[in-house]
Tab-separated table of C-alpha atoms in Angstrom:
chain	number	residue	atom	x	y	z
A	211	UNK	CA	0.000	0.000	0.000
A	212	UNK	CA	1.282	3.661	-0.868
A	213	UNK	CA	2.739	5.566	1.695
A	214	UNK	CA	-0.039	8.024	-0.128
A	215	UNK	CA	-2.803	6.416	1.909
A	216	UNK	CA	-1.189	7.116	4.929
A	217	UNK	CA	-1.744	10.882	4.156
A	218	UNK	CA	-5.415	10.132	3.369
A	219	UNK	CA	-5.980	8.476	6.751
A	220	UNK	CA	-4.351	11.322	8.942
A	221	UNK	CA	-6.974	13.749	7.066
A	222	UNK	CA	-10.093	10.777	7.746
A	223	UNK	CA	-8.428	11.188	11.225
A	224	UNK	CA	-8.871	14.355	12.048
A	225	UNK	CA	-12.220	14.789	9.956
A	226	UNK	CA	-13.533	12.068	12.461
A	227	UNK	CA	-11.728	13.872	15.725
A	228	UNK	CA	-13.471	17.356	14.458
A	229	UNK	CA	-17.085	16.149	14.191
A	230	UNK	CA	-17.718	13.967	17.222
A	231	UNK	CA	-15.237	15.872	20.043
A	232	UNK	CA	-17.561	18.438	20.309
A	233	UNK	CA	-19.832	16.523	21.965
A	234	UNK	CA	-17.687	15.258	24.667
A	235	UNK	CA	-16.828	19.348	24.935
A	236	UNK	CA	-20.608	20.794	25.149
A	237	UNK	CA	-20.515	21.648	28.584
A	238	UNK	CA	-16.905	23.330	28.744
A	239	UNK	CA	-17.668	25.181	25.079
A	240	UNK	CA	-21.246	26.188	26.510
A	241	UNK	CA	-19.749	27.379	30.028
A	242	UNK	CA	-17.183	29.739	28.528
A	243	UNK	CA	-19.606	31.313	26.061
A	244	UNK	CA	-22.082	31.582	29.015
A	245	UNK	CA	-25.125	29.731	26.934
A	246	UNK	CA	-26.876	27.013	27.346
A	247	UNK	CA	-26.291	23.088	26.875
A	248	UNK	CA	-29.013	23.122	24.090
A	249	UNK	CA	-27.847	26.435	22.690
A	250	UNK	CA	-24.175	24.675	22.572
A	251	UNK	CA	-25.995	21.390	20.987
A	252	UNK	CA	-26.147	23.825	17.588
A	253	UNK	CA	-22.294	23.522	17.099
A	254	UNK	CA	-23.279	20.187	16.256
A	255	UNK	CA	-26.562	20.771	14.256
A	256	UNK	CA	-24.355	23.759	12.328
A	257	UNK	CA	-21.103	21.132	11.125
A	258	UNK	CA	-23.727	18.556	10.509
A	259	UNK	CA	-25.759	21.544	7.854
A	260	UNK	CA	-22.604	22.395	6.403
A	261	UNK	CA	-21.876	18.581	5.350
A	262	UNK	CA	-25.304	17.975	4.217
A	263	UNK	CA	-24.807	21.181	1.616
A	264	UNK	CA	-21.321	21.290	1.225
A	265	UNK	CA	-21.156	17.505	0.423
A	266	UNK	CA	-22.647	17.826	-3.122
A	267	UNK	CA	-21.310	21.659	-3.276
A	268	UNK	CA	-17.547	20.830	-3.315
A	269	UNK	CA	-17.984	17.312	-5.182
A	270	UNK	CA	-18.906	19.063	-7.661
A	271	UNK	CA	-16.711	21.936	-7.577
A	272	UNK	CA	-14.403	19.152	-7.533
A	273	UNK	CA	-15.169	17.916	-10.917
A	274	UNK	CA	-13.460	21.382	-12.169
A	275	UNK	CA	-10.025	20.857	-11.079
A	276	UNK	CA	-7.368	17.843	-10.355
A	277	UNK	CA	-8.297	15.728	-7.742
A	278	UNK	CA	-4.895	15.993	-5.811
A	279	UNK	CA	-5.659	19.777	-5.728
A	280	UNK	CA	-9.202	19.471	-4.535
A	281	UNK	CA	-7.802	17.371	-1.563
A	282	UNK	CA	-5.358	19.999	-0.483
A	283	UNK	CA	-8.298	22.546	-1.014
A	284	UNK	CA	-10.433	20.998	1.126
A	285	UNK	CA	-8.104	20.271	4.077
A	286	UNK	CA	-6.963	24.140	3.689
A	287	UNK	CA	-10.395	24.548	4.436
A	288	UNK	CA	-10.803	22.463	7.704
A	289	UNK	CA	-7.681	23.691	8.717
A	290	UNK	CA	-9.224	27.372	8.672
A	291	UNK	CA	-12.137	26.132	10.047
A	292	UNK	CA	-10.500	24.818	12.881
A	293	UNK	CA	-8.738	27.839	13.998
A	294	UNK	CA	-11.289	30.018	13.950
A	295	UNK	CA	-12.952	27.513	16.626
A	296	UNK	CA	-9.968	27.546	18.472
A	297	UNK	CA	-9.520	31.510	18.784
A	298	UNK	CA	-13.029	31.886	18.710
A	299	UNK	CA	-13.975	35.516	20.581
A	300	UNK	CA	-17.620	34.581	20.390
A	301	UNK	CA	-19.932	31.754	20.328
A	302	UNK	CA	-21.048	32.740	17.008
A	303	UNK	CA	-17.571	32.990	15.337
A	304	UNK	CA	-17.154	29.409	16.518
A	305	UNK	CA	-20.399	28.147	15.085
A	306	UNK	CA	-18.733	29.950	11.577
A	307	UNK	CA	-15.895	28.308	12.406
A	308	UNK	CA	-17.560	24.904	12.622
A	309	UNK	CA	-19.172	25.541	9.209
A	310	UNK	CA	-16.098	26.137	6.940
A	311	UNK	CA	-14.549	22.892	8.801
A	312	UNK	CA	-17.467	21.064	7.574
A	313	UNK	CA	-17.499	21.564	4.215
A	314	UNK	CA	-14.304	19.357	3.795
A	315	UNK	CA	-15.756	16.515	5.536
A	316	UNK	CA	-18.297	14.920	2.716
A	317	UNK	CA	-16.428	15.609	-0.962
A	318	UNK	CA	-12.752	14.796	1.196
A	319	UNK	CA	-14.228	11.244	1.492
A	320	UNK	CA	-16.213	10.950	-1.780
A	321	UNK	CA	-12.647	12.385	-3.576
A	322	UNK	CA	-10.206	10.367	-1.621
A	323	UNK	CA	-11.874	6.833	-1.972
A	324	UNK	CA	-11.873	7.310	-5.460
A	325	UNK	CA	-7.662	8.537	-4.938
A	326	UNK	CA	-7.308	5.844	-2.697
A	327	UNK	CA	-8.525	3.143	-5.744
A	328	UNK	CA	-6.475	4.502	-8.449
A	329	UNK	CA	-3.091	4.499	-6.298
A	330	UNK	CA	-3.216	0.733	-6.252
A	331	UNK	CA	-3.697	-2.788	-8.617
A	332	UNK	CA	-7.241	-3.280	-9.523
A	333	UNK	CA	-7.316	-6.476	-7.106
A	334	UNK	CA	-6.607	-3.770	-4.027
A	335	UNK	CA	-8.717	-1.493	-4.476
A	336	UNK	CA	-11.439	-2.214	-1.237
A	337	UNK	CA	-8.187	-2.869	0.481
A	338	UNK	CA	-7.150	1.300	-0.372
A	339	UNK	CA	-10.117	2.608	0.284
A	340	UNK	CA	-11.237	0.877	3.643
A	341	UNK	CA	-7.069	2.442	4.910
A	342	UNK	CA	-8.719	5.205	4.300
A	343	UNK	CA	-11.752	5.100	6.409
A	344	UNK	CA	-9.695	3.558	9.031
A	345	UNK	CA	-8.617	6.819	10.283
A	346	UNK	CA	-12.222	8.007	10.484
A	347	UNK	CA	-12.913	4.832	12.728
A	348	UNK	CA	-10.013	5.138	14.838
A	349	UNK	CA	-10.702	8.582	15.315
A	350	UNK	CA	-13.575	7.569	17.501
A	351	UNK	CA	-11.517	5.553	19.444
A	352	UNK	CA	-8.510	7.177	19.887
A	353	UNK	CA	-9.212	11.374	18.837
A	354	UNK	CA	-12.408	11.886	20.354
A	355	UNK	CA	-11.741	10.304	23.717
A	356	UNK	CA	-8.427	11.890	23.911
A	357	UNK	CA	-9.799	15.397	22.525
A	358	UNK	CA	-12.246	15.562	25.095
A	359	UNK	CA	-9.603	14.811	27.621
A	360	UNK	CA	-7.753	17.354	27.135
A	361	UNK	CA	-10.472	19.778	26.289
A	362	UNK	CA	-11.414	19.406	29.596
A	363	UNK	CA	-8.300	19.033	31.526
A	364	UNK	CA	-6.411	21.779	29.865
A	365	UNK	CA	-9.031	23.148	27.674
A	366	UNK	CA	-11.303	22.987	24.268
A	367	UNK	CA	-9.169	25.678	22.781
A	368	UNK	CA	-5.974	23.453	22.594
A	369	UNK	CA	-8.512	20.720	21.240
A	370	UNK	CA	-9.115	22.398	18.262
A	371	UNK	CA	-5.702	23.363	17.522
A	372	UNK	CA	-4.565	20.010	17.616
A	373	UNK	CA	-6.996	18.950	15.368
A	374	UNK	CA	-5.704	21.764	13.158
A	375	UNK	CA	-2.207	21.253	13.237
A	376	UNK	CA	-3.255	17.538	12.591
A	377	UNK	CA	-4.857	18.648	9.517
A	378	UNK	CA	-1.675	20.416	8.246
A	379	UNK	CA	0.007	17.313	8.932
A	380	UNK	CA	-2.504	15.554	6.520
A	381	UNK	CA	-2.348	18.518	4.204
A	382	UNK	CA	1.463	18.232	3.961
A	383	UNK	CA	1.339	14.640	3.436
A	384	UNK	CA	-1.068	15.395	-0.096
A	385	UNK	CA	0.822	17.499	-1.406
A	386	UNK	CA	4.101	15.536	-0.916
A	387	UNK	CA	2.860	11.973	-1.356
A	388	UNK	CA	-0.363	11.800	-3.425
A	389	UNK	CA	0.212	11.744	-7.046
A	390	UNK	CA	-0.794	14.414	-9.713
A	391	UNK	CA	-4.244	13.215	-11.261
A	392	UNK	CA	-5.908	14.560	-13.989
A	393	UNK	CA	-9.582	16.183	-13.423
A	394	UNK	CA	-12.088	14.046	-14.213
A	395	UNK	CA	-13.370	13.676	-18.306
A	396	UNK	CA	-16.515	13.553	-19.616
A	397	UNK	CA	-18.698	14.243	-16.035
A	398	UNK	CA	-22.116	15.618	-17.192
A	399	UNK	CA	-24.013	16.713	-14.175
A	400	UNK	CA	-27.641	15.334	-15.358
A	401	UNK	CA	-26.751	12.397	-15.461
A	402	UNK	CA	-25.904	12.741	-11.868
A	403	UNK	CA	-29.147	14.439	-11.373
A	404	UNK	CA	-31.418	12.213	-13.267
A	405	UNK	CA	-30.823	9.694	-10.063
A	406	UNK	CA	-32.923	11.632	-7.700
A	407	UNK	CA	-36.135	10.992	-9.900
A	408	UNK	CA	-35.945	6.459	-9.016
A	409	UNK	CA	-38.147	7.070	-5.467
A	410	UNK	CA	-36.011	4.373	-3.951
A	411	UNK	CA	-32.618	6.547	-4.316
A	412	UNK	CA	-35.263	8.946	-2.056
A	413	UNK	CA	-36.061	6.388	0.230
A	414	UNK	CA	-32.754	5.293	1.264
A	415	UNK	CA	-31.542	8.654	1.779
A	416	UNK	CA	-34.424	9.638	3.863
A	417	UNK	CA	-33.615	6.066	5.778
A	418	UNK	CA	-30.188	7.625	6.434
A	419	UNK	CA	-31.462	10.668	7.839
A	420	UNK	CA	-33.608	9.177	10.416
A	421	UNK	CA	-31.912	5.804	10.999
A	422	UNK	CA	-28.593	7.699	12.022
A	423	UNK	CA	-30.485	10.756	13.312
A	424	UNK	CA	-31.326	8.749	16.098
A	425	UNK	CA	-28.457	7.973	17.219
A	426	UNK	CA	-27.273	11.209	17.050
A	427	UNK	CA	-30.501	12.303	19.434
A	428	UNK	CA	-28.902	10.667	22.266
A	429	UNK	CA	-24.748	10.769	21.731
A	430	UNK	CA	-25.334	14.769	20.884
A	431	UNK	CA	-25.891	15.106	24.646
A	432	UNK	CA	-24.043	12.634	26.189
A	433	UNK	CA	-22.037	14.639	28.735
A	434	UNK	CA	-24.778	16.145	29.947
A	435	UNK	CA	-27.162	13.137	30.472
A	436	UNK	CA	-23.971	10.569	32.251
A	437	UNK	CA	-23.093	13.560	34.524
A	438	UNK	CA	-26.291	14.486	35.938
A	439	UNK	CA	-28.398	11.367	35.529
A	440	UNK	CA	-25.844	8.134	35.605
A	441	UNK	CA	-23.569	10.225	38.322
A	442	UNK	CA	-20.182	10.122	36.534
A	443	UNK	CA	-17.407	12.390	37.122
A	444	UNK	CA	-16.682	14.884	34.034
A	445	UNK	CA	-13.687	13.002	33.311
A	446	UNK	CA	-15.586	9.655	32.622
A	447	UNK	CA	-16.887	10.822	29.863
A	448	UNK	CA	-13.638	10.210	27.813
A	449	UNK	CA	-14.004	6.347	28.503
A	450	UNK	CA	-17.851	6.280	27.553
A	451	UNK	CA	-16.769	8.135	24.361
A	452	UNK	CA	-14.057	5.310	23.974
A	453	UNK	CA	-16.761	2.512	23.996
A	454	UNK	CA	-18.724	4.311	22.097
A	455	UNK	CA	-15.782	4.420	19.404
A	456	UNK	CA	-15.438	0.433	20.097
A	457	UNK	CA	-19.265	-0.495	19.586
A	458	UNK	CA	-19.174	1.645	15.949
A	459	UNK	CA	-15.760	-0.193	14.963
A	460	UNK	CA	-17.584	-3.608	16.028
A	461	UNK	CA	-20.546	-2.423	14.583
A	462	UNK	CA	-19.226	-1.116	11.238
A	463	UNK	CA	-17.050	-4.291	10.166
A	464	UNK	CA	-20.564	-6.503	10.843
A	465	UNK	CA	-22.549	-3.564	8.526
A	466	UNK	CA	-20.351	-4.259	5.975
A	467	UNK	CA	-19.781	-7.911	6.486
A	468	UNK	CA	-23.341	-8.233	5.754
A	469	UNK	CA	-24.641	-5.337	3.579
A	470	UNK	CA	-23.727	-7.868	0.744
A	471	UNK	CA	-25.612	-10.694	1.708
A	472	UNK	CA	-28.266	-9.784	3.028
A	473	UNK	CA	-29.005	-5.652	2.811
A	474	UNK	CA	-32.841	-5.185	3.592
A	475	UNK	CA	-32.626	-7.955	6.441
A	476	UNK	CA	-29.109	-6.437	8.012
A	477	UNK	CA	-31.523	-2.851	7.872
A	478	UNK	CA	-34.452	-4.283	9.282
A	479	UNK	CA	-32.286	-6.233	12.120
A	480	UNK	CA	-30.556	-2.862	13.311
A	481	UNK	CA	-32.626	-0.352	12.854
A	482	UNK	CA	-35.370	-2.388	14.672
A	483	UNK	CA	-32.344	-2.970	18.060
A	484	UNK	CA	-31.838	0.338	17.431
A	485	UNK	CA	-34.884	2.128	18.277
A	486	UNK	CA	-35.407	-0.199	21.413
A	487	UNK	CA	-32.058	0.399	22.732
A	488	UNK	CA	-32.610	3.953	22.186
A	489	UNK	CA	-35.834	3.990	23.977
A	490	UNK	CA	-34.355	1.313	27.085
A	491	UNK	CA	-31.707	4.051	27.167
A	492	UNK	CA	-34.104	6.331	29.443
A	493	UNK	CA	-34.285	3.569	31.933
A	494	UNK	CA	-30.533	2.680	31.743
A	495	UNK	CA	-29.295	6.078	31.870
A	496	UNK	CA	-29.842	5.840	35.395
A	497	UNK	CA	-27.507	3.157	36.027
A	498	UNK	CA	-23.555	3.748	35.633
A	499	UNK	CA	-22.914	-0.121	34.156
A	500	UNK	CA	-26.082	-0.165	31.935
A	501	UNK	CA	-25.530	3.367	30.837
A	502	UNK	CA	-22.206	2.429	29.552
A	503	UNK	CA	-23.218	-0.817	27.957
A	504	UNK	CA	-25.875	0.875	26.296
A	505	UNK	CA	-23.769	3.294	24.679
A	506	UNK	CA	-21.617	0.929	23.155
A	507	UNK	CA	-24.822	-1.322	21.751
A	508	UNK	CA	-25.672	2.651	20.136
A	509	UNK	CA	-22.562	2.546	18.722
A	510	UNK	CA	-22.566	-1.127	17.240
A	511	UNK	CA	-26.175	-0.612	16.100
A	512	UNK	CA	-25.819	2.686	14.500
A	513	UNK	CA	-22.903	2.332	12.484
A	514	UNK	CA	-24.040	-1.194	11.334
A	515	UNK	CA	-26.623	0.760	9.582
A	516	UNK	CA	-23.798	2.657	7.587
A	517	UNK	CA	-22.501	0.757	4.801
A	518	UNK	CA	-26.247	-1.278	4.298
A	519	UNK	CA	-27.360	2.357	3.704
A	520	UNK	CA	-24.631	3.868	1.478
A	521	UNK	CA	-24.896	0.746	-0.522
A	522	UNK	CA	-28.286	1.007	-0.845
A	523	UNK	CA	-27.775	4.408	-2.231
A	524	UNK	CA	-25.090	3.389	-4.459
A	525	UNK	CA	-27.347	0.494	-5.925
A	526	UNK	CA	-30.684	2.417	-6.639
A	527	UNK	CA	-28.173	4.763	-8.408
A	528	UNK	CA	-27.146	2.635	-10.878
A	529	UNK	CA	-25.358	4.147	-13.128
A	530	UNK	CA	-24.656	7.682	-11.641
A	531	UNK	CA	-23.860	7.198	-8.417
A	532	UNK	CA	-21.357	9.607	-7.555
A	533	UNK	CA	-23.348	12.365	-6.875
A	534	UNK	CA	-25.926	10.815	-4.983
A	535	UNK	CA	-23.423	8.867	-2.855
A	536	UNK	CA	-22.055	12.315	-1.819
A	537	UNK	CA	-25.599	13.534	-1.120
A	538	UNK	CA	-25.966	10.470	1.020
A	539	UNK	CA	-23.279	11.489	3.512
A	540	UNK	CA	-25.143	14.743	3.675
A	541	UNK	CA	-27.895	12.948	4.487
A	542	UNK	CA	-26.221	11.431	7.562
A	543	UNK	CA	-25.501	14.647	8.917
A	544	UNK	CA	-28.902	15.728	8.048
A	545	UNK	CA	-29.766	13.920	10.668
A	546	UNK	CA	-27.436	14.411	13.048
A	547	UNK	CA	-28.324	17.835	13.221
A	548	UNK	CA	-32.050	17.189	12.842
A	549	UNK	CA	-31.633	14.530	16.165
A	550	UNK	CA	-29.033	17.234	17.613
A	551	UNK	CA	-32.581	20.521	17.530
A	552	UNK	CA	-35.223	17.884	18.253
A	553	UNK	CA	-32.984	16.716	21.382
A	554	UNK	CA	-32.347	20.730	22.643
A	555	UNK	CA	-36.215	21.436	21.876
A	556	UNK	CA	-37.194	18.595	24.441
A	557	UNK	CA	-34.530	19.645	26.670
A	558	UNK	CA	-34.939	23.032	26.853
A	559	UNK	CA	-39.021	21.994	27.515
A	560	UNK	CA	-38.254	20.849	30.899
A	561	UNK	CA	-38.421	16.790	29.786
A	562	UNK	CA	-34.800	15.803	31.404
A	563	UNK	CA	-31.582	15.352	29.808
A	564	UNK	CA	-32.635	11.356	28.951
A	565	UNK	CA	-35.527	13.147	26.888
A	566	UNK	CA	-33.510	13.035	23.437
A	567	UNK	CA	-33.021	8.973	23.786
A	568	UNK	CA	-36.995	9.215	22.872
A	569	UNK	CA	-36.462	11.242	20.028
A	570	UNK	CA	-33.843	9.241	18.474
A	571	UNK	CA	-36.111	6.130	19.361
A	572	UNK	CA	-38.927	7.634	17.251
A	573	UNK	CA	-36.680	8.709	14.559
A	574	UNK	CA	-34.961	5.157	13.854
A	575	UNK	CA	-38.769	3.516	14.249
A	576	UNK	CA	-39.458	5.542	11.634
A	577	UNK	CA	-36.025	4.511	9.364
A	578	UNK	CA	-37.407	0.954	9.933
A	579	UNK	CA	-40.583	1.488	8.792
A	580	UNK	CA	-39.110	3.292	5.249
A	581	UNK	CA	-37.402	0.242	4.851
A	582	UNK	CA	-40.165	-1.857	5.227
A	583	UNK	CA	-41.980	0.304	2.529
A	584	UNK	CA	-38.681	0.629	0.378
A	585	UNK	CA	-38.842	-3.860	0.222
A	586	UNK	CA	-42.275	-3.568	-0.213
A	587	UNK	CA	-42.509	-1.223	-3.514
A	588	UNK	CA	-39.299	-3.024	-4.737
A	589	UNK	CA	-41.373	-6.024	-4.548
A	590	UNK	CA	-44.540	-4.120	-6.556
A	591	UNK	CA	-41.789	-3.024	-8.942
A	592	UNK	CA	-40.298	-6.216	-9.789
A	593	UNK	CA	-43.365	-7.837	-11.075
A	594	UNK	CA	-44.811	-4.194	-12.881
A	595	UNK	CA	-43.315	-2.212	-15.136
A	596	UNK	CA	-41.280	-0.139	-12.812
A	597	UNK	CA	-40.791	3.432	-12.703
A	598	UNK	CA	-37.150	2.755	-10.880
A	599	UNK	CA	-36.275	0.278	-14.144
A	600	UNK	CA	-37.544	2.834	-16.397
A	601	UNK	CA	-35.440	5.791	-14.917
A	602	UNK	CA	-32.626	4.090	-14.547
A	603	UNK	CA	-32.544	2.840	-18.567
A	604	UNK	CA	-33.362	6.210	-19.019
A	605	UNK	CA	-30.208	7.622	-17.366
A	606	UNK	CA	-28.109	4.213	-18.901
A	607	UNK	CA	-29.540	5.444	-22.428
A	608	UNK	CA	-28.362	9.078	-22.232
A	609	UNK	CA	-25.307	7.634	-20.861
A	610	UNK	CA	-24.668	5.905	-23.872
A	611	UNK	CA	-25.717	8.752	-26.341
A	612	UNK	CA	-23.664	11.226	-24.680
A	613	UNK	CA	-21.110	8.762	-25.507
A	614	UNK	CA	-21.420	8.574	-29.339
A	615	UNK	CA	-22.133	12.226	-29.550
């Protein structure tokens, strides 16, 4: 493997580090800006916007320009982003600087798997691309737990400059180790486009919003709820993070283990855990060593919803999937900072800190129940003359013309 992928992985790495810490930081971040725990909660609801639009944005700003030198543009970007958090005067010049962080995260990952494949043989290619997303995975095991201790042992400032300095580390290694590669020929954005029109490409996307919305609903607050409803010291929370980061490695490798067996059953199976362990998470939260198991099964069970989704997306795409695979990990965040409002509304209504663990329980019920509808008109489709079958020839057909023109 290329010492190339390395650099990839140190950006995944502090990507991942970037988006969850925060959470882990809500109640230091919210104390020094004097507002409130839910008023903090929209540093994660802001990053999580800016991925769902910038996703798409940048993918296909992308198209314009060498893919080397969109990779260095976006982690100049979450660099910047990432200082202006750090020297932050004002809670609202963080949120900004939360924002321009987040617009590297989606098109970095859509851009660098498809790096990642063309640095190595054809017969390596999963191999390249899954080095990649290893630094976003151990970033939840090893960045976030150690960001939020020393966020709150020597501060959130010196967080967030770590996390930049590791992103001029990444930066560095692109521009020394990744090879020039040319821009992309022959992209024609309808094509992209014509893939929203199959409903099911819909569907799935709108099964990614709520499945890993819920999720979201409960880790969002986290600090909050295992300080002043399990009874653990502030510094605990670095450990819970750390088995949360365990259960969505665990939980991950079995996603994608099974997404190509068996997709709609791997969906239905976690999604449906999901929700209940969600909604048992009121009741645990009141118990240190059920708390913590319980946010490790939230861990397992939401991220084995993550590659069954994505490839979902990617296979009601058919042939134009690039686009819509990028919209897909805006999608995710939609969610996240859907679950992250919904869980300050009920908060800030007086309903306790477990409150959000109900919203995220309602929100992957209803994931589960898209995906029984998604099977179902798949079924209808199969034996009609389907409307997905038709757009996608339709989109195969242009394809092809576009071609010979």
């Amino acid at each position: 493997m290329p010492l190339a992928l390395l650099a990839l992985a140190i950006g995944a790495f502090g990507i991942g580090t970037t988006e969850f810490v925060i959470m882990g930081l809500l109640p230091e971040v919210a104390g020094d800006f004097g507002v409130s725990i839910p008023t903090a909660g929209f540093l994660v609801t802001g990053y999580a916007l800016g991925v769902m639009f910038g996703a798409p944005l940048m993918t296909v700003l992308g198209t314009k320009v060498s893919r080397k030198r969109m990779l260095m543009v976006l982690m100049g970007l979450f660099i910047a982003g990432n200082l202006l958090s750090a020297l932050a005067p004002a809670f609202g010049v963080m949120l900004i600087g939360r924002i321009v962080a987040s617009l590297a995260h989606g098109a970095f990952f859509g851009i660098g798997s498809v790096v990642a494949a063309d640095l190595v043989a054809p017969d390596k290619k999963a191999g390249a691309i899954a080095m990649m997303f290893t630094g976003l995975t151990v970033a939840n095991v090893v960045g976030v737990p150690l960001g939020t201790l020393v966020g709150q042992t020597v501060g959130w400032r010196v967080t967030f400059t770590i996390v930049a300095a590791l992103g001029v580390v990444g930066l560095a290694g692109i521009a020394k180790l990744v090879p020039d590669m040319p821009k992309p020929e022959g992209v024609h954005l309808r094509h992209e486009l014509a893939a929203f029109k199959n409903a099911q490409v819909l569907l799935a996307m709108a099964m990614t919003v709520l499945g890993f919305g819920g999720v979201f609903a409960a880790i969002t607050y986290i600090a909050p709820m295992m300080t002043h409803v399990a009874g653990f010291a502030d510094g605990s929370v670095t450990w819970l993070l750390v088995l949360f980061g365990l259960g969505m490695v665990g939980g991950n490798l079995v996603g994608g283990k099974y997404a190509d067996r068996a997709l709609m059953p791997m969906l239905y199976v976690s999604l449906g855990a999901l929700a209940v362990v969600l909604a048992l998470f009121t009741l645990t939260a009141h118990d240190k060593v059920l708390a913590a198991v319980t946010i490790a099964l939230i861990g397992a069970l939401g991220f084995a919803t993550v590659p069954p989704l994505q490839k979902r997306v990617l296979d009601q795409a058919h042939g134009a999937p690039t686009l819509a695979s990028a919209v897909n990990i805006g999608a995710f965040n939609l969610g996240n900072a859907l679950s992250a409002w919904l869980g300050g509304l009920v908060i800030s209504a007086g309903l306790g800190y477990t409150a959000p663990n109900w919203v995220g329980a309602a929100l992957a019920a209803g994931a589960l129940g898209l995906a029984v509808l998604s099977a179902a008109l798949e079924r209808r489709d199969s034996t009609a003359g389907t409307p997905s079958q038709v757009v996608a020839g339709a989109v195969q057909t242009e394809q092809r013309a576009a071609v010979h023109r």
